[in-house]
mmCIF file of C-alpha atoms in Angstrom:
data_model
loop_
_atom_site.group_PDB
_atom_site.id
_atom_site.type_symbol
_atom_site.label_atom_id
_atom_site.label_comp_id
_atom_site.label_asym_id
_atom_site.label_seq_id
_atom_site.Cartn_x
_atom_site.Cartn_y
_atom_site.Cartn_z
ATOM 1 C CA MET N 9 116.744 83.395 106.361
ATOM 2 C CA THR N 10 115.050 80.620 103.933
ATOM 3 C CA PRO N 11 112.080 78.726 105.285
ATOM 4 C CA VAL N 12 112.342 74.866 105.007
ATOM 5 C CA GLN N 13 109.572 73.624 106.271
ATOM 6 C CA GLN N 14 109.831 70.382 109.113
ATOM 7 C CA THR N 15 107.750 68.386 111.187
ATOM 8 C CA VAL N 16 107.649 67.145 114.329
ATOM 9 C CA VAL N 17 105.937 64.608 116.430
ATOM 10 C CA LEU N 18 104.563 66.026 119.890
ATOM 11 C CA GLY N 19 104.394 63.661 122.781
ATOM 12 C CA THR N 20 100.807 63.585 122.021
ATOM 13 C CA LYS N 21 101.504 61.701 118.676
ATOM 14 C CA LEU N 22 100.290 65.129 117.193
ATOM 15 C CA ARG N 23 102.271 65.595 113.966
ATOM 16 C CA LEU N 24 102.579 69.822 113.805
ATOM 17 C CA SER N 25 104.957 71.785 110.413
ATOM 18 C CA TYR N 26 107.414 74.538 111.633
ATOM 19 C CA VAL N 27 110.147 76.436 110.263
ATOM 20 C CA ASP N 28 113.168 77.062 112.379
ATOM 21 C CA LEU N 29 115.659 79.587 111.469
ATOM 22 C CA GLY N 30 118.540 81.497 112.261
ATOM 23 C CA ASP N 31 120.924 80.547 115.170
ATOM 24 C CA SER N 32 119.935 77.552 117.121
ATOM 25 C CA ARG N 33 122.476 78.110 119.628
ATOM 26 C CA SER N 34 121.102 81.292 120.322
ATOM 27 C CA LYS N 35 119.136 81.768 124.061
ATOM 28 C CA GLU N 36 116.916 84.687 122.281
ATOM 29 C CA VAL N 37 113.995 82.016 120.475
ATOM 30 C CA LEU N 38 110.825 83.498 119.478
ATOM 31 C CA VAL N 39 107.927 81.411 118.711
ATOM 32 C CA LEU N 40 105.364 82.351 116.039
ATOM 33 C CA LEU N 41 101.484 81.710 116.473
ATOM 34 C CA PRO N 42 99.731 82.642 113.438
ATOM 35 C CA GLY N 43 95.849 83.472 113.790
ATOM 36 C CA LEU N 44 92.939 81.180 112.635
ATOM 37 C CA SER N 45 93.156 79.871 109.142
ATOM 38 C CA ASP N 46 96.968 80.719 108.972
ATOM 39 C CA SER N 47 100.167 78.489 108.833
ATOM 40 C CA TRP N 48 103.726 78.954 109.456
ATOM 41 C CA ARG N 49 103.839 80.614 106.065
ATOM 42 C CA SER N 50 101.598 83.879 107.510
ATOM 43 C CA TRP N 51 104.839 84.919 109.175
ATOM 44 C CA GLU N 52 107.337 84.619 105.794
ATOM 45 C CA LEU N 53 107.487 88.551 105.115
ATOM 46 C CA VAL N 54 108.493 89.151 108.686
ATOM 47 C CA LEU N 55 110.975 86.055 108.494
ATOM 48 C CA ARG N 56 113.074 87.298 106.016
ATOM 49 C CA HIS N 57 113.415 90.895 108.412
ATOM 50 C CA LEU N 58 114.788 89.273 111.472
ATOM 51 C CA PRO N 59 118.617 88.815 112.615
ATOM 52 C CA THR N 60 119.878 85.522 112.121
ATOM 53 C CA SER N 61 121.425 85.797 115.788
ATOM 54 C CA LEU N 62 117.718 84.875 116.862
ATOM 55 C CA ARG N 63 116.420 81.656 116.691
ATOM 56 C CA VAL N 64 112.741 81.706 115.419
ATOM 57 C CA ILE N 65 110.401 79.464 114.919
ATOM 58 C CA ALA N 66 107.291 80.217 112.977
ATOM 59 C CA VAL N 67 104.408 77.169 113.358
ATOM 60 C CA SER N 68 101.379 75.576 111.820
ATOM 61 C CA GLN N 69 99.387 75.302 114.711
ATOM 62 C CA ARG N 70 96.729 71.765 115.135
ATOM 63 C CA GLY N 71 93.780 72.160 111.959
ATOM 64 C CA HIS N 72 96.304 74.647 110.214
ATOM 65 C CA GLY N 73 98.654 73.811 106.933
ATOM 66 C CA GLU N 74 100.395 70.706 106.677
ATOM 67 C CA SER N 75 99.914 69.666 111.076
ATOM 68 C CA ASP N 76 97.550 67.170 111.598
ATOM 69 C CA LYS N 77 93.805 67.814 111.575
ATOM 70 C CA PRO N 78 92.186 65.991 114.175
ATOM 71 C CA ASP N 79 88.250 65.960 114.304
ATOM 72 C CA ALA N 80 88.725 67.983 117.823
ATOM 73 C CA GLY N 81 90.491 69.977 120.021
ATOM 74 C CA TYR N 82 90.224 73.198 118.828
ATOM 75 C CA SER N 83 90.021 75.186 122.280
ATOM 76 C CA VAL N 84 92.614 78.135 122.940
ATOM 77 C CA ARG N 85 93.709 75.660 125.890
ATOM 78 C CA ASP N 86 94.106 72.598 123.527
ATOM 79 C CA TYR N 87 96.263 74.826 121.255
ATOM 80 C CA ALA N 88 98.613 75.947 124.442
ATOM 81 C CA ARG N 89 99.254 72.575 125.213
ATOM 82 C CA ASP N 90 100.559 71.756 121.761
ATOM 83 C CA LEU N 91 102.781 74.658 122.601
ATOM 84 C CA GLU N 92 104.158 73.159 125.805
ATOM 85 C CA ALA N 93 104.465 69.975 124.104
ATOM 86 C CA LEU N 94 106.316 71.537 120.765
ATOM 87 C CA LEU N 95 108.562 73.251 123.211
ATOM 88 C CA GLU N 96 109.550 70.056 124.799
ATOM 89 C CA ALA N 97 109.911 68.463 121.777
ATOM 90 C CA LEU N 98 111.986 70.785 120.625
ATOM 91 C CA GLY N 99 113.928 71.154 123.989
ATOM 92 C CA LEU N 100 113.013 74.459 124.230
ATOM 93 C CA ALA N 101 113.382 76.201 128.347
ATOM 94 C CA ARG N 102 112.590 79.565 127.625
ATOM 95 C CA VAL N 103 111.141 81.474 124.298
ATOM 96 C CA VAL N 104 109.440 84.756 124.135
ATOM 97 C CA VAL N 105 105.839 84.040 122.336
ATOM 98 C CA ALA N 106 103.865 85.953 119.445
ATOM 99 C CA GLY N 107 100.808 85.709 118.646
ATOM 100 C CA HIS N 108 98.512 86.889 115.929
ATOM 101 C CA SER N 109 94.979 87.650 116.483
ATOM 102 C CA SER N 110 93.000 84.230 117.947
ATOM 103 C CA ALA N 111 96.452 82.903 118.577
ATOM 104 C CA SER N 112 97.145 86.192 120.646
ATOM 105 C CA LEU N 113 94.989 84.506 123.366
ATOM 106 C CA VAL N 114 97.066 81.100 123.446
ATOM 107 C CA ALA N 115 100.216 82.742 123.547
ATOM 108 C CA ARG N 116 99.165 84.689 126.768
ATOM 109 C CA ARG N 117 97.070 81.249 128.191
ATOM 110 C CA PHE N 118 100.628 79.534 127.926
ATOM 111 C CA ALA N 119 102.430 82.451 129.464
ATOM 112 C CA MET N 120 100.112 82.388 132.277
ATOM 113 C CA GLU N 121 99.964 78.559 133.211
ATOM 114 C CA HIS N 122 103.666 78.534 132.420
ATOM 115 C CA ARG N 123 105.687 81.705 133.657
ATOM 116 C CA GLU N 124 108.916 79.720 134.079
ATOM 117 C CA ARG N 125 109.142 79.331 130.150
ATOM 118 C CA VAL N 126 108.408 82.567 129.203
ATOM 119 C CA ALA N 127 110.611 85.499 128.807
ATOM 120 C CA GLY N 128 108.097 87.424 126.396
ATOM 121 C CA VAL N 129 105.219 87.836 125.018
ATOM 122 C CA VAL N 130 103.871 89.584 121.998
ATOM 123 C CA LEU N 131 100.368 90.294 121.494
ATOM 124 C CA GLU N 132 99.333 91.356 117.613
ATOM 125 C CA GLY N 133 95.645 92.050 116.836
ATOM 126 C CA SER N 134 94.857 90.974 120.634
ATOM 127 C CA PHE N 135 91.908 91.611 122.342
ATOM 128 C CA VAL N 136 90.066 90.883 125.892
ATOM 129 C CA ARG N 137 86.828 89.527 124.698
ATOM 130 C CA LEU N 138 85.797 88.850 120.515
ATOM 131 C CA ALA N 139 83.043 91.074 120.007
ATOM 132 C CA GLY N 140 81.583 93.907 117.699
ATOM 133 C CA PRO N 141 79.096 94.007 114.356
ATOM 134 C CA ALA N 142 82.934 92.642 112.505
ATOM 135 C CA VAL N 143 82.944 89.411 114.334
ATOM 136 C CA GLU N 144 79.239 89.065 114.871
ATOM 137 C CA ALA N 145 79.164 89.149 110.760
ATOM 138 C CA ALA N 146 82.220 86.514 110.489
ATOM 139 C CA GLY N 147 80.577 84.361 113.180
ATOM 140 C CA ARG N 148 77.603 83.875 111.299
ATOM 141 C CA ARG N 149 79.470 83.022 107.903
ATOM 142 C CA ILE N 150 81.735 80.615 109.803
ATOM 143 C CA ARG N 151 78.793 78.766 111.570
ATOM 144 C CA ASP N 152 77.460 78.089 107.810
ATOM 145 C CA LEU N 153 81.309 76.774 106.462
ATOM 146 C CA THR N 154 81.304 73.292 105.166
ATOM 147 C CA ASP N 155 84.114 71.191 103.119
ATOM 148 C CA PRO N 156 85.065 72.590 100.727
ATOM 149 C CA ILE N 157 85.277 75.959 102.101
ATOM 150 C CA ASP N 158 84.274 78.221 98.844
ATOM 151 C CA PRO N 159 87.466 80.451 98.261
ATOM 152 C CA ALA N 160 84.891 83.521 97.819
ATOM 153 C CA PHE N 161 84.348 83.261 101.842
ATOM 154 C CA VAL N 162 88.689 82.975 102.557
ATOM 155 C CA ARG N 163 88.986 85.792 100.168
ATOM 156 C CA ASP N 164 86.402 87.796 102.195
ATOM 157 C CA PHE N 165 87.855 87.158 105.585
ATOM 158 C CA ALA N 166 91.527 87.938 104.514
ATOM 159 C CA ALA N 167 90.598 91.547 102.809
ATOM 160 C CA GLY N 168 89.208 92.330 106.378
ATOM 161 C CA THR N 169 92.685 91.867 107.865
ATOM 162 C CA PHE N 170 94.286 94.354 106.270
ATOM 163 C CA ALA N 171 94.201 97.955 105.772
ATOM 164 C CA ARG N 172 97.519 98.826 103.443
ATOM 165 C CA PRO N 173 98.156 97.161 100.388
ATOM 166 C CA VAL N 174 99.798 93.636 100.725
ATOM 167 C CA ASP N 175 101.487 91.895 97.811
ATOM 168 C CA GLN N 176 99.169 89.971 95.674
ATOM 169 C CA THR N 177 101.306 86.780 94.784
ATOM 170 C CA PHE N 178 101.578 86.495 99.208
ATOM 171 C CA VAL N 179 97.967 87.116 100.094
ATOM 172 C CA GLU N 180 97.013 84.370 96.894
ATOM 173 C CA ALA N 181 99.362 82.031 98.659
ATOM 174 C CA MET N 182 97.756 82.841 102.111
ATOM 175 C CA ILE N 183 94.289 81.970 100.665
ATOM 176 C CA ALA N 184 95.713 79.076 99.463
ATOM 177 C CA GLU N 185 96.538 77.878 102.804
ATOM 178 C CA SER N 186 93.600 78.648 104.424
ATOM 179 C CA LEU N 187 91.735 76.981 102.245
ATOM 180 C CA LYS N 188 93.446 73.607 103.652
ATOM 181 C CA VAL N 189 91.559 74.295 106.776
ATOM 182 C CA PRO N 190 88.320 72.099 107.311
ATOM 183 C CA ALA N 191 85.617 74.074 108.251
ATOM 184 C CA ARG N 192 85.206 71.926 111.352
ATOM 185 C CA VAL N 193 88.472 73.713 112.373
ATOM 186 C CA TRP N 194 87.288 77.346 111.261
ATOM 187 C CA SER N 195 84.377 76.420 113.851
ATOM 188 C CA GLN N 196 85.394 75.128 116.790
ATOM 189 C CA THR N 197 88.031 77.031 116.852
ATOM 190 C CA PHE N 198 85.637 80.721 116.490
ATOM 191 C CA ARG N 199 83.108 79.338 119.088
ATOM 192 C CA SER N 200 86.477 78.631 122.140
ATOM 193 C CA LEU N 201 87.564 82.544 120.596
ATOM 194 C CA LEU N 202 83.926 83.495 121.740
ATOM 195 C CA ASP N 203 83.678 81.681 124.718
ATOM 196 C CA ASP N 204 87.117 82.246 126.250
ATOM 197 C CA ASP N 205 87.107 84.737 128.912
ATOM 198 C CA ASP N 206 90.609 85.720 130.744
ATOM 199 C CA LEU N 207 89.973 88.650 132.004
ATOM 200 C CA ALA N 208 90.139 87.973 135.616
ATOM 201 C CA GLU N 209 93.688 86.057 135.142
ATOM 202 C CA LEU N 210 95.366 88.513 132.381
ATOM 203 C CA ALA N 211 96.816 90.819 135.986
ATOM 204 C CA THR N 212 98.701 87.485 136.926
ATOM 205 C CA LEU N 213 100.561 87.847 133.097
ATOM 206 C CA GLU N 214 104.267 88.765 134.831
ATOM 207 C CA ALA N 215 106.711 88.620 131.738
ATOM 208 C CA PRO N 216 106.819 91.683 129.866
ATOM 209 C CA THR N 217 104.208 91.774 127.103
ATOM 210 C CA LEU N 218 104.258 94.213 123.481
ATOM 211 C CA ILE N 219 100.590 94.914 122.524
ATOM 212 C CA VAL N 220 101.172 95.756 118.586
ATOM 213 C CA TRP N 221 97.984 97.273 117.246
ATOM 214 C CA GLY N 222 97.063 99.092 113.905
ATOM 215 C CA ASP N 223 94.984 102.405 114.479
ATOM 216 C CA GLN N 224 92.722 100.945 111.044
ATOM 217 C CA ASP N 225 92.365 97.651 112.517
ATOM 218 C CA ALA N 226 88.558 96.825 111.573
ATOM 219 C CA ILE N 227 88.407 93.629 114.101
ATOM 220 C CA VAL N 228 90.285 95.667 117.558
ATOM 221 C CA ASP N 229 89.370 99.141 118.178
ATOM 222 C CA ARG N 230 91.319 101.308 120.447
ATOM 223 C CA ALA N 231 88.732 100.980 123.697
ATOM 224 C CA ALA N 232 89.659 96.995 122.988
ATOM 225 C CA THR N 233 93.239 97.937 122.730
ATOM 226 C CA ASP N 234 93.272 99.803 125.706
ATOM 227 C CA ALA N 235 91.306 97.923 127.898
ATOM 228 C CA LEU N 236 93.879 94.603 127.260
ATOM 229 C CA VAL N 237 96.581 97.352 127.944
ATOM 230 C CA ARG N 238 95.038 98.191 131.188
ATOM 231 C CA ALA N 239 94.283 94.304 132.273
ATOM 232 C CA VAL N 240 97.832 92.941 131.187
ATOM 233 C CA ARG N 241 99.799 95.574 134.247
ATOM 234 C CA SER N 242 103.646 94.158 132.064
ATOM 235 C CA SER N 243 102.663 95.626 129.016
ATOM 236 C CA ARG N 244 103.198 98.580 126.600
ATOM 237 C CA LEU N 245 102.137 99.394 123.384
ATOM 238 C CA VAL N 246 103.066 99.641 120.311
ATOM 239 C CA GLN N 247 100.415 101.393 118.109
ATOM 240 C CA TYR N 248 101.029 101.656 113.731
ATOM 241 C CA HIS N 249 99.107 104.662 111.932
ATOM 242 C CA GLY N 250 97.873 103.592 109.149
ATOM 243 C CA VAL N 251 98.061 99.632 109.198
ATOM 244 C CA GLY N 252 94.964 96.937 110.160
ATOM 245 C CA HIS N 253 94.340 93.943 112.115
ATOM 246 C CA THR N 254 97.607 92.018 109.986
ATOM 247 C CA ALA N 255 100.313 94.498 110.825
ATOM 248 C CA HIS N 256 103.068 91.562 109.976
ATOM 249 C CA TRP N 257 101.431 91.516 106.411
ATOM 250 C CA GLU N 258 101.250 95.486 106.141
ATOM 251 C CA VAL N 259 104.625 96.863 107.266
ATOM 252 C CA PRO N 260 106.706 93.470 108.500
ATOM 253 C CA GLU N 261 109.836 95.337 108.401
ATOM 254 C CA GLN N 262 108.580 97.623 111.282
ATOM 255 C CA PHE N 263 107.236 94.291 112.911
ATOM 256 C CA ALA N 264 110.095 92.539 112.799
ATOM 257 C CA ARG N 265 112.225 95.467 113.902
ATOM 258 C CA ASP N 266 110.426 96.119 116.929
ATOM 259 C CA VAL N 267 109.577 92.453 117.800
ATOM 260 C CA ALA N 268 113.313 91.606 117.410
ATOM 261 C CA ALA N 269 114.504 94.488 119.427
ATOM 262 C CA PHE N 270 110.965 93.293 122.342
ATOM 263 C CA VAL N 271 113.222 89.937 121.977
ATOM 264 C CA VAL N 272 116.655 91.057 122.893
ATOM 265 C CA GLU N 273 115.370 93.366 125.178
ATOM 266 C CA CYS N 274 113.579 90.246 127.107
ATOM 267 C CA GLY N 275 116.882 88.362 127.262
ATOM 268 C CA ARG N 276 118.529 90.807 129.213
ATOM 269 C CA PRO N 277 118.884 90.138 132.848
ATOM 270 C CA ARG N 278 116.155 91.730 134.884
#
């Protein structure tokens, strides 16, 4: 799959950048949402390993990459409303939605509010509540951010997300993408993650759910992952050994294989 960036203007007038790959006629559609500071390009290593029989859409959410960057509107619910508007704009009735880290909250929020439109959910590096020493340290630094963002901060932020070596050229490209994100987007999004609490609702997430976790994740530990598995009754856990918070960078071929199989499984009659 060779990604070519496109843009779409939503019914809300917000412009998002995205790529649309694979078979446009396929009923098996996967929407990929990247985490905080990442654009659609965060999925490039995975895209090359996904079968062309699937239709795959990778999105730069508001405030990220080449998408519009309004002054406000960076809560989990804002991002979920954008996803709804994106599906409307692209004429997509039913999808599997995958979210990494912060975007995993967007994916499950959308799945709980639009059950009829979600065939399945992939939650990578996800959590019930964002907490812990690493989170507190990142929060302090994010609260103090000003424009232009210091590249050293972004480099440290990215380095803390993976445990295995990742191609350095790719990492540098991801740092460049993160530097496109204004300080207000970092801070407003992170604040929303701290405030978001959907634990009482997670039992209503009925769509088949694949939870992907690396056992060297410095942000989300095993206890937090187990809590999420218990809360989402329709879930099953895939654990990657020796992998950190960003499995789709560290083991993209394995990640693509597991997710593609899950998408096909979600497309079968239940």
